[in-house]
mmCIF file of C-alpha atoms and ligand atoms in Angstrom:
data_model
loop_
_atom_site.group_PDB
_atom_site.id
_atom_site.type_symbol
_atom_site.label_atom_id
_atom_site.label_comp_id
_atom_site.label_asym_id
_atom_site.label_seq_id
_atom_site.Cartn_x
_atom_site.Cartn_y
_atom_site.Cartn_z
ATOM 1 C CA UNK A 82 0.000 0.000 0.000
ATOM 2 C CA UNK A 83 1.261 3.502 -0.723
ATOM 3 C CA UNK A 84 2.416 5.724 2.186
ATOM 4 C CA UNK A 85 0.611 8.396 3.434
ATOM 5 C CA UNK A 86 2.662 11.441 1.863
ATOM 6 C CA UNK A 87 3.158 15.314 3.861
ATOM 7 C CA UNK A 88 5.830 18.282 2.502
ATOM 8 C CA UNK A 89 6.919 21.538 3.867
ATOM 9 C CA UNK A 90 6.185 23.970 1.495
ATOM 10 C CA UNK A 91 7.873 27.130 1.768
ATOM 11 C CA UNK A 92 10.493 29.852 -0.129
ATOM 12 C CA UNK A 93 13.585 29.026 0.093
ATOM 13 C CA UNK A 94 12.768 25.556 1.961
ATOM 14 C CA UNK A 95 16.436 23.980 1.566
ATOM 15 C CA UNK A 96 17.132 24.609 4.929
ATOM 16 C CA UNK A 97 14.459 23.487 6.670
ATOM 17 C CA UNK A 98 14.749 20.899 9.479
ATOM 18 C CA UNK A 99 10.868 19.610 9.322
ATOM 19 C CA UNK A 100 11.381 16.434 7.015
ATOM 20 C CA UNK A 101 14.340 15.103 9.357
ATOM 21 C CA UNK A 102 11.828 16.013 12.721
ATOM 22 C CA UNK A 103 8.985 14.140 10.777
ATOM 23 C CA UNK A 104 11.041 11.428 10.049
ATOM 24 C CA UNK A 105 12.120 11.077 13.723
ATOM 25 C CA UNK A 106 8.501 11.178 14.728
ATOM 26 C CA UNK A 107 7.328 8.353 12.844
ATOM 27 C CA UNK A 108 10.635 5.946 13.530
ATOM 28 C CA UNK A 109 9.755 6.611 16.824
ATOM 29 C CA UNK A 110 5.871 5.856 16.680
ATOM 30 C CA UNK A 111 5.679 3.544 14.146
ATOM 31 C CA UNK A 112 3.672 5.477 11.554
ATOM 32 C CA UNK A 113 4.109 4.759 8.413
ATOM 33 C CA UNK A 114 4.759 8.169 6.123
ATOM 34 C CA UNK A 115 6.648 10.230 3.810
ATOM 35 C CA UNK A 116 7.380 13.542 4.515
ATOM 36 C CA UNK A 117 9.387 16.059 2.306
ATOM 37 C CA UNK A 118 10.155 19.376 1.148
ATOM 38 C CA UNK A 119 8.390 21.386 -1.339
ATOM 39 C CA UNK A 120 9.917 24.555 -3.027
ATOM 40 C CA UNK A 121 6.575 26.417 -4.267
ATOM 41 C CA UNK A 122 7.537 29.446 -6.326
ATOM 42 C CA UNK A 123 6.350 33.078 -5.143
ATOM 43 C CA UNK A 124 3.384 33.495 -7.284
ATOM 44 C CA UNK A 125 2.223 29.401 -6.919
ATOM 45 C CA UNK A 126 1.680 28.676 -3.736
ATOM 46 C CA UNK A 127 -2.092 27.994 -3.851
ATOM 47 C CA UNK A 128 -1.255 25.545 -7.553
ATOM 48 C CA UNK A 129 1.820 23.851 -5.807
ATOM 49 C CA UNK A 130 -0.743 22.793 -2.729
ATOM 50 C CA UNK A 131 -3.572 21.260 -5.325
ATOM 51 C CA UNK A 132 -1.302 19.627 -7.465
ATOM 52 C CA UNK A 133 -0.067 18.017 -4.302
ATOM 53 C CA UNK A 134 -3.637 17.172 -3.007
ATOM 54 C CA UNK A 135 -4.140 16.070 -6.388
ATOM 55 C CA UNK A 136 -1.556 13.242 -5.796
ATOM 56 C CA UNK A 137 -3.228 11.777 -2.925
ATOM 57 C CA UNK A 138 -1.331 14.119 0.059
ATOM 58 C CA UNK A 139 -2.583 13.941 2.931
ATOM 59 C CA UNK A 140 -0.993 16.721 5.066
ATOM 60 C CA UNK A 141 1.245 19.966 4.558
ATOM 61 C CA UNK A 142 3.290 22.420 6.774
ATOM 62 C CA UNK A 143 3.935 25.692 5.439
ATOM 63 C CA UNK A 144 6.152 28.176 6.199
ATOM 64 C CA UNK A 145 7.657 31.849 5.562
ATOM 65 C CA UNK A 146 6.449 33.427 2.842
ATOM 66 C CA UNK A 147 2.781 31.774 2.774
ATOM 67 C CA UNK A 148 1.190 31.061 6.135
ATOM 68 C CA UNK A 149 -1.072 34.190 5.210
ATOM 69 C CA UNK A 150 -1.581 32.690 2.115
ATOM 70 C CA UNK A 151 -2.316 28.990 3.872
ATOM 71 C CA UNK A 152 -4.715 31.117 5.870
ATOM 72 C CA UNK A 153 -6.788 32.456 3.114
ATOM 73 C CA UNK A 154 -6.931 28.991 0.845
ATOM 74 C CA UNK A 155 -8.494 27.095 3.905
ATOM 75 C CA UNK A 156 -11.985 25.708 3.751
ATOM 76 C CA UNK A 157 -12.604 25.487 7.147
ATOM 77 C CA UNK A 158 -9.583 26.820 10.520
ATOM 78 C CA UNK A 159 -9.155 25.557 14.156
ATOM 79 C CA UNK A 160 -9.872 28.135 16.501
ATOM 80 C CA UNK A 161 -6.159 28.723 17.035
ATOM 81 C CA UNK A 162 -5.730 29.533 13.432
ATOM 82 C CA UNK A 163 -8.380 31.940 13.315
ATOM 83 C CA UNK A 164 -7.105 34.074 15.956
ATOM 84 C CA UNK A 165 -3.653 33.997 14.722
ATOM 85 C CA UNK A 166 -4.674 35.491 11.281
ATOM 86 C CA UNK A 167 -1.811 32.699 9.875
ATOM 87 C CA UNK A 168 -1.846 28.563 9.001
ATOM 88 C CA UNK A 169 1.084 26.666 9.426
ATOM 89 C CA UNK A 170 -0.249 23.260 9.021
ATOM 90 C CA UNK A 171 -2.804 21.390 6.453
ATOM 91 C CA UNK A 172 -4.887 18.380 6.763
ATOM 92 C CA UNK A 173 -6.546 16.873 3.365
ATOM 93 C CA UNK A 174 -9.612 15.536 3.480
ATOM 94 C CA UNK A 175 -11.944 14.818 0.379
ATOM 95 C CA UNK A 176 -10.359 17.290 -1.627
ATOM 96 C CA UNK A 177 -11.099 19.958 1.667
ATOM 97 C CA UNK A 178 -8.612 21.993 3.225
ATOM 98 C CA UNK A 179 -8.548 22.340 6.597
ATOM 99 C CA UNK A 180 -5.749 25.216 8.345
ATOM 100 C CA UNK A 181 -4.426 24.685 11.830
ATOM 101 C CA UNK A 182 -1.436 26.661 13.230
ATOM 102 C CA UNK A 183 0.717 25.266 15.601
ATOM 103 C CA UNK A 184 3.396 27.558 16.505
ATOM 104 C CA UNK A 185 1.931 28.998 19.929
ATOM 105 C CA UNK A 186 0.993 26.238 20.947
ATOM 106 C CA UNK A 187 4.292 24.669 20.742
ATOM 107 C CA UNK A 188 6.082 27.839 21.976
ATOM 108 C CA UNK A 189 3.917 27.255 25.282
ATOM 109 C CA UNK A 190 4.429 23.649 25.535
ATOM 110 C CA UNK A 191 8.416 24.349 24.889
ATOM 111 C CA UNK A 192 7.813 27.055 28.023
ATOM 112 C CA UNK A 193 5.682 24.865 30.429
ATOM 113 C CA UNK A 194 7.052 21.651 29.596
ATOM 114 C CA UNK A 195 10.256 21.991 28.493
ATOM 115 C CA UNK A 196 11.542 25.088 30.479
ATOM 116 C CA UNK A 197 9.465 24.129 33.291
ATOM 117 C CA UNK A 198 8.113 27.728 33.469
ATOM 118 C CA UNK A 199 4.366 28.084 34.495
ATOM 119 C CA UNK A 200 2.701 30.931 32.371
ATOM 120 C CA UNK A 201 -0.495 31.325 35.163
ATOM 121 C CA UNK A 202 -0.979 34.322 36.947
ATOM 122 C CA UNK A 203 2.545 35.749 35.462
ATOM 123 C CA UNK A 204 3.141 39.222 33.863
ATOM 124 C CA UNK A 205 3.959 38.579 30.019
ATOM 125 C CA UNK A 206 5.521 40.698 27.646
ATOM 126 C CA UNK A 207 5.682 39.465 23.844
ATOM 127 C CA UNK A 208 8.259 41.663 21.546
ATOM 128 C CA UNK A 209 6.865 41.606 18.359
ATOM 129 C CA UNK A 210 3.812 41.662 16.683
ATOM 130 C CA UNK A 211 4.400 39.543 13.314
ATOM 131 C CA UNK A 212 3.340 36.335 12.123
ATOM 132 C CA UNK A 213 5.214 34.333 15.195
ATOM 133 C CA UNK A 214 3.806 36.571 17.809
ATOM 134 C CA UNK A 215 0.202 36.862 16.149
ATOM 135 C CA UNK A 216 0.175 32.843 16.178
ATOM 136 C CA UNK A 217 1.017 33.084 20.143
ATOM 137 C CA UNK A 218 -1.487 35.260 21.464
ATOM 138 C CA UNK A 219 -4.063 32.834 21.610
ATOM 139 C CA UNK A 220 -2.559 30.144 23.265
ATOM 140 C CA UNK A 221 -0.241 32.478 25.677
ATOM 141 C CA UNK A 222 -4.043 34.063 26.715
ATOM 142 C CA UNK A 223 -5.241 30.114 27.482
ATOM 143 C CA UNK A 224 -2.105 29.663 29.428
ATOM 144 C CA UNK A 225 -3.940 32.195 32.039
ATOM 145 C CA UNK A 226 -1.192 34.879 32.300
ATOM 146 C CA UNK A 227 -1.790 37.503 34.655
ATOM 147 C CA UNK A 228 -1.144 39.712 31.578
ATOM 148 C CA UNK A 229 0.220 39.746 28.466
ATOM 149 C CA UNK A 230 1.596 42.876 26.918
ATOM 150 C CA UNK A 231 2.497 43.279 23.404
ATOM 151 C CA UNK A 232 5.353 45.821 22.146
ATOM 152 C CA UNK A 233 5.972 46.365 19.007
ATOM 153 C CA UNK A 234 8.440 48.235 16.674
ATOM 154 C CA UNK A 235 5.678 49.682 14.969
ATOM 155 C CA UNK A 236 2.702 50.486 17.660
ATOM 156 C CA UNK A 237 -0.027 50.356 15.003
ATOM 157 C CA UNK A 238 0.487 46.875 14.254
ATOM 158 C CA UNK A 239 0.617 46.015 17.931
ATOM 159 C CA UNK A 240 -2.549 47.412 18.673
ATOM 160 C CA UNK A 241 -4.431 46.357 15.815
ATOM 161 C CA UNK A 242 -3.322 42.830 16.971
ATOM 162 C CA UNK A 243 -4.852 43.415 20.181
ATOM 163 C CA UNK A 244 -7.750 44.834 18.594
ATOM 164 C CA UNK A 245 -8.120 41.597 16.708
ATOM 165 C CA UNK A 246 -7.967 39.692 19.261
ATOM 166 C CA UNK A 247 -11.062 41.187 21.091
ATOM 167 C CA UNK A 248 -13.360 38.913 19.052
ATOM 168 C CA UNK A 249 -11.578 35.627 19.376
ATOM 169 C CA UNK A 250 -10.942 35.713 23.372
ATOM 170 C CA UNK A 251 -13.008 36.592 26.137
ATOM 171 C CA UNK A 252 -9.326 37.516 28.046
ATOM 172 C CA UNK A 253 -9.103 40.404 26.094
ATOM 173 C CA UNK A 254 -8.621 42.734 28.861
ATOM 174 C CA UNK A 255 -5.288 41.255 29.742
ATOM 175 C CA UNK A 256 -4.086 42.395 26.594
ATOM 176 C CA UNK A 257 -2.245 45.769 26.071
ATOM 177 C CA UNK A 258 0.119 47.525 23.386
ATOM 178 C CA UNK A 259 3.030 49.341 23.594
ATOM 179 C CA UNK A 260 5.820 50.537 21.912
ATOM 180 C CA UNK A 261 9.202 49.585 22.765
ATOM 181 C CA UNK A 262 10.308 51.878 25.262
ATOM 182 C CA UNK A 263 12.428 52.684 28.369
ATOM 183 C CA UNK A 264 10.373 52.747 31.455
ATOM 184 C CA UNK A 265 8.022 49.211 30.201
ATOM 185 C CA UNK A 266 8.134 47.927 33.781
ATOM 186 C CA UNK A 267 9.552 44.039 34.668
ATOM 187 C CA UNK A 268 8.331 40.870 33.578
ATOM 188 C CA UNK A 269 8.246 37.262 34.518
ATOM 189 C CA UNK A 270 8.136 35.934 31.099
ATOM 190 C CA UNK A 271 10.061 37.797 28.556
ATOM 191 C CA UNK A 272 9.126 36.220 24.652
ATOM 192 C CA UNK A 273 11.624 38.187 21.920
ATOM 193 C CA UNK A 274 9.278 37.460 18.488
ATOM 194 C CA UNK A 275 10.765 39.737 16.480
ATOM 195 C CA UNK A 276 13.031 39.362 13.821
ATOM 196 C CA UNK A 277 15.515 41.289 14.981
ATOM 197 C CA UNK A 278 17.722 38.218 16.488
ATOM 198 C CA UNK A 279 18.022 36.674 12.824
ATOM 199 C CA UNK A 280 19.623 40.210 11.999
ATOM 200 C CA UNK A 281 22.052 40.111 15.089
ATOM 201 C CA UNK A 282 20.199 43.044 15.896
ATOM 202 C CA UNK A 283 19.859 43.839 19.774
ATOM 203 C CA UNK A 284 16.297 45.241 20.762
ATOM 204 C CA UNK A 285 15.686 48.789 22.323
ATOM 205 C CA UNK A 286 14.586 47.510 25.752
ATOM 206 C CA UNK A 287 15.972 48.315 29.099
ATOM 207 C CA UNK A 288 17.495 45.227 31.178
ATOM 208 C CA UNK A 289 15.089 46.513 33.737
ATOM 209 C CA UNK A 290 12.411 44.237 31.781
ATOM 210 C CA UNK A 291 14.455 41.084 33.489
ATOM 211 C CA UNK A 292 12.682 40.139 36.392
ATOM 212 C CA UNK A 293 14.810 38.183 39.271
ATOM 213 C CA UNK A 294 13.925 34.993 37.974
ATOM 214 C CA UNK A 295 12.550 35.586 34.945
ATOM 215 C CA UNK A 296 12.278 33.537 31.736
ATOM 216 C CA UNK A 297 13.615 35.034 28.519
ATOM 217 C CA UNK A 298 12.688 33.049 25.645
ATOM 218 C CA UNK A 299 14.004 33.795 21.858
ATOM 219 C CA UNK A 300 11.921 32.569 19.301
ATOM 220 C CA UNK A 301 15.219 32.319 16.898
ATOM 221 C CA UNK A 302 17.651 29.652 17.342
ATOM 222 C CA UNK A 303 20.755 29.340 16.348
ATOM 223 C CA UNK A 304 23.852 27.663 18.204
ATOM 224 C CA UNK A 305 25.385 30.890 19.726
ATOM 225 C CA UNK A 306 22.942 32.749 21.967
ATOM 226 C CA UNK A 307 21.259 35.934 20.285
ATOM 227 C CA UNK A 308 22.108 39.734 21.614
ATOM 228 C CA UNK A 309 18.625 39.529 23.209
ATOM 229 C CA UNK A 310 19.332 35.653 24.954
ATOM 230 C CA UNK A 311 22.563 37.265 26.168
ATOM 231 C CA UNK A 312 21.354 41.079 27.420
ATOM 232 C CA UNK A 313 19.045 38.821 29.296
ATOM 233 C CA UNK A 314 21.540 36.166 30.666
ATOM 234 C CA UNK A 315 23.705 39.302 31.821
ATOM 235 C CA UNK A 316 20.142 40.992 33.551
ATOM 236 C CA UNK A 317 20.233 37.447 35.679
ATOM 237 C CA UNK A 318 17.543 36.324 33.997
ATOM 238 C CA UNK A 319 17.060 32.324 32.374
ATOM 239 C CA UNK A 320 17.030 31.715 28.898
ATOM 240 C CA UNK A 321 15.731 29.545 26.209
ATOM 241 C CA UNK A 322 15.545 29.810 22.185
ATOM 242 C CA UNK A 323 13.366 28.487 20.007
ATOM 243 C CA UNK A 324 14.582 25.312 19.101
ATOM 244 C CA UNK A 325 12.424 23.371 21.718
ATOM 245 C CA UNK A 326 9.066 25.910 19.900
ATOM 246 C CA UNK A 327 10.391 24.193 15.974
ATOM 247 C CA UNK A 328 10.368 20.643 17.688
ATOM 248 C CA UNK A 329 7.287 21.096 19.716
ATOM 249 C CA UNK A 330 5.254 22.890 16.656
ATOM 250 C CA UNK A 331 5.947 20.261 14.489
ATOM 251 C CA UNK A 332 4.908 17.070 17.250
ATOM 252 C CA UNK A 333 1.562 19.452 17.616
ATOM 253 C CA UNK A 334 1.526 18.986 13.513
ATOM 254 C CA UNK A 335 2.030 15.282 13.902
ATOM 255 C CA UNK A 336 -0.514 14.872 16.280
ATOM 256 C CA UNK A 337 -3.225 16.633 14.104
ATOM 257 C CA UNK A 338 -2.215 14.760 11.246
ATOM 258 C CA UNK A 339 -2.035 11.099 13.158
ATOM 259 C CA UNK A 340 -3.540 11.379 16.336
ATOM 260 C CA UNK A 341 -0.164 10.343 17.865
ATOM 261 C CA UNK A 342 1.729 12.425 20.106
ATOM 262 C CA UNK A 343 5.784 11.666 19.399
ATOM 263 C CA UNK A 344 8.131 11.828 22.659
ATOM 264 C CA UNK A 345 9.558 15.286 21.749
ATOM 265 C CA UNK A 346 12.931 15.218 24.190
ATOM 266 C CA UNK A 347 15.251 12.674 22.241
ATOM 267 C CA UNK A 348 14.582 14.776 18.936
ATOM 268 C CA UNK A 349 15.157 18.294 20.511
ATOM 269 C CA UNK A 350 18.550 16.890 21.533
ATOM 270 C CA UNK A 351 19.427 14.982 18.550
ATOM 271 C CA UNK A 352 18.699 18.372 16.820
ATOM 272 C CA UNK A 353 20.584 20.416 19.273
ATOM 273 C CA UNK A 354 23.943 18.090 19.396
ATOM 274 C CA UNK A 355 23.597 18.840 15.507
ATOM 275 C CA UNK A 356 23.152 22.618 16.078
ATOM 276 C CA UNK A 357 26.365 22.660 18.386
ATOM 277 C CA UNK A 358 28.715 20.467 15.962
ATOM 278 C CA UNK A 359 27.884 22.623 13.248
ATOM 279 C CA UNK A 360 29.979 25.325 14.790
HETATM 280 P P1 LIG B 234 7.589 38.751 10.724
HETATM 281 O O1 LIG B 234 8.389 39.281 9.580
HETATM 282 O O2 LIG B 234 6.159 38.388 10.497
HETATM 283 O O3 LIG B 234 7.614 39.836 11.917
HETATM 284 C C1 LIG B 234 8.788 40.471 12.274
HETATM 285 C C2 LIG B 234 8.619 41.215 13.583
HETATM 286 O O4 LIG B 234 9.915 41.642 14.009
HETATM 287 C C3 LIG B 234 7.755 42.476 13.495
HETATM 288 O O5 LIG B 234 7.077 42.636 14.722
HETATM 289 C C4 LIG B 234 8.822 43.584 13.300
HETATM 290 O O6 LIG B 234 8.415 44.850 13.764
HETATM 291 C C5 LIG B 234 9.918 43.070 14.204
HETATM 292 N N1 LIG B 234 11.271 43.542 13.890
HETATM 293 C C6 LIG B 234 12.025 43.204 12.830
HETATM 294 N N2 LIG B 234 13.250 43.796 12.918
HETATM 295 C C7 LIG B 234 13.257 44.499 14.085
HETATM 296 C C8 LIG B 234 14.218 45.323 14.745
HETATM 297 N N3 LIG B 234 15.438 45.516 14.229
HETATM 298 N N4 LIG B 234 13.896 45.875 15.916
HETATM 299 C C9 LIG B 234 12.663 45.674 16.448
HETATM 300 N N5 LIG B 234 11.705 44.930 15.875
HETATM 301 C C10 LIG B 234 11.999 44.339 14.700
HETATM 302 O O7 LIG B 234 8.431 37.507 11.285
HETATM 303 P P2 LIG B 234 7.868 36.211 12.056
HETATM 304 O O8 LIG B 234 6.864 36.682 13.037
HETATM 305 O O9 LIG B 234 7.485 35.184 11.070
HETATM 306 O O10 LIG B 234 9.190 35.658 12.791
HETATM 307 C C11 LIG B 234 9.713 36.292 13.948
HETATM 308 C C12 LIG B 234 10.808 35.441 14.589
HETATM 309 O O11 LIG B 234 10.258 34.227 15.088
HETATM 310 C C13 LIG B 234 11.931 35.028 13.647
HETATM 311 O O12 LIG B 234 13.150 35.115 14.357
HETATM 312 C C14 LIG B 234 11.620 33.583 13.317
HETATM 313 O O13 LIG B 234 12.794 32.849 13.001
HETATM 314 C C15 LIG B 234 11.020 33.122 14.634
HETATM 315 N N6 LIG B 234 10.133 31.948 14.514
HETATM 316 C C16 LIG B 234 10.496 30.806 15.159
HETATM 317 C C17 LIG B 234 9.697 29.690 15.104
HETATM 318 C C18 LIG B 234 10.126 28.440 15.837
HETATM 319 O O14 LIG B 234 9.492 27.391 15.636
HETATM 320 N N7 LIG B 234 11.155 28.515 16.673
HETATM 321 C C19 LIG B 234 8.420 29.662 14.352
HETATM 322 C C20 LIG B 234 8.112 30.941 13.715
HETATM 323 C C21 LIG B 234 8.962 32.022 13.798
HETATM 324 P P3 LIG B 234 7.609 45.884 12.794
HETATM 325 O O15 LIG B 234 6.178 45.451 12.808
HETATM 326 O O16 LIG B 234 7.816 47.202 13.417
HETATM 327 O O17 LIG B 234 8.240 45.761 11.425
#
């Protein structure tokens, strides 16, 4: 019998570590599945998706440029992916599409889990308010955070994200924007979605942010720490990147996909040891 078939379809896609995580999954849970990746060109995603429906696949992830894209070609959306405006993963189902989007809810099982951080009745602030941090909202809100500020570069887009938010949450009111600033007060739970880490850009905040114990968690990973990871380290604070939200994401995929939820831990450090060699 043929194998159920899933791809990552993104621009550029060559460096994406979702077909060896897949393939870790399934070794480890017995499924039986291909997964690969899928190069759609700028002006094909929605044609690159049907032809691959049209092959018999069962399941996609997608990633940077087209989760907005994902978003709009879905027949039907999980809650999660309605709030976060983005889809990251596709189920196929009698030639329906149905969007899901996984990233926040791996970023808070990488937090609670993982980091062993618990997100209830804590003061939150989220830098960013892009496609990562738009995904997060949602589940950070059904985490039950004290409150959950958002600052953003740009404070229209921060506050139209809260604004959006109003109708998918009734937690609203723990939401506020901001723009980055001096003076933002101190967290316990310190989330840097911005892009700025992939730029080795540092971020305009004060280390007063830092809480004594607090957790500061970069969405970016890479196998030095980012300016952010190490402003933060220096404040006292802990840190974590974001290769525990990639590993989590994708086992949140998996599960949606196969009902099966994969032992995350030996594949986060089979993908870190990898991350340090390649130094
Ligand atoms: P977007 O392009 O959608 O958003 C970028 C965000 O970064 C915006 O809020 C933007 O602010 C802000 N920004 C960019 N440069 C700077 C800067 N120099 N100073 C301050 N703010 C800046 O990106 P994504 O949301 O898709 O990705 C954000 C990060 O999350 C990336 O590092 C990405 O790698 C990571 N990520 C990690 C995942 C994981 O599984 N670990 C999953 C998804 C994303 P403005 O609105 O003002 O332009």
């Amino acid at each position: 019998m043929k194998m159920d078939q899933y791809v990552v379809i993104g621009n550029p896609i060559a460096h994406s570590k979702s077909p060896q995580i897949h393939a870790m999954f399934a070794q480890q849970t017995g499924q039986s599945m291909g997964y690969e990746k899928c190069l759609a060109p700028l002006d094909g995603f929605a044609a690159t998706v049907h032809s691959f429906m049209a092959a018999g696949g069962r399941g996609a992830n997608v990633t940077v440029p087209f989760k907005l894209e994902a978003y709009a070609l879905a027949n039907s959306l999980s809650a999660r992916a309605a709030a976060a405006g983005a889809v990251n993963t596709f189920k196929f189902h009698a030639g329906q599409v149905y969007g899901d989007n996984t990233d926040g809810s791996g970023l808070v099982r990488d937090i609670q889990t993982h980091a062993g951080f618990k997100i209830a009745g804590s003061r939150v602030l989220l830098l960013g308010a892009g496609g990562a941090a738009q995904g997060s909202v949602l589940p950070l809100l059904d985490a039950l955070p004290a409150q959950l500020i958002i600052a953003n570069r740009s404070l229209d887009r921060a506050e139209a994200l809260v604004q959006h938010m109003a109708v998918h949450t009734a937690a609203a009111h723990k939401l506020q924007a901001m723009a980055f600033s001096q003076g933002m007060g101190s967290f316990d739970l310190i989330i840097n979605a911005t892009s700025a880490s992939l730029n080795a850009q540092a971020l305009p905040i004060s280390p007063e942010v830092f809480g004594a114990g607090s957790l500061a968690y970069d969405m970016m990973y890479a196998a030095q720490p980012s300016a952010f990871l190490e402003a933060a380290a220096q404040a006292g604070a802990h840190t974590r990147d974001g290769l525990g939200m990639l590993v989590e994401q994708a086992a949140e995929a998996f599960y949606v996909w196969r009902d099966v939820r994969p032992d995350t831990l030996p594949v986060y450090q089979a993908l870190r040891q990898q991350l340090c060699a390649s130094v």
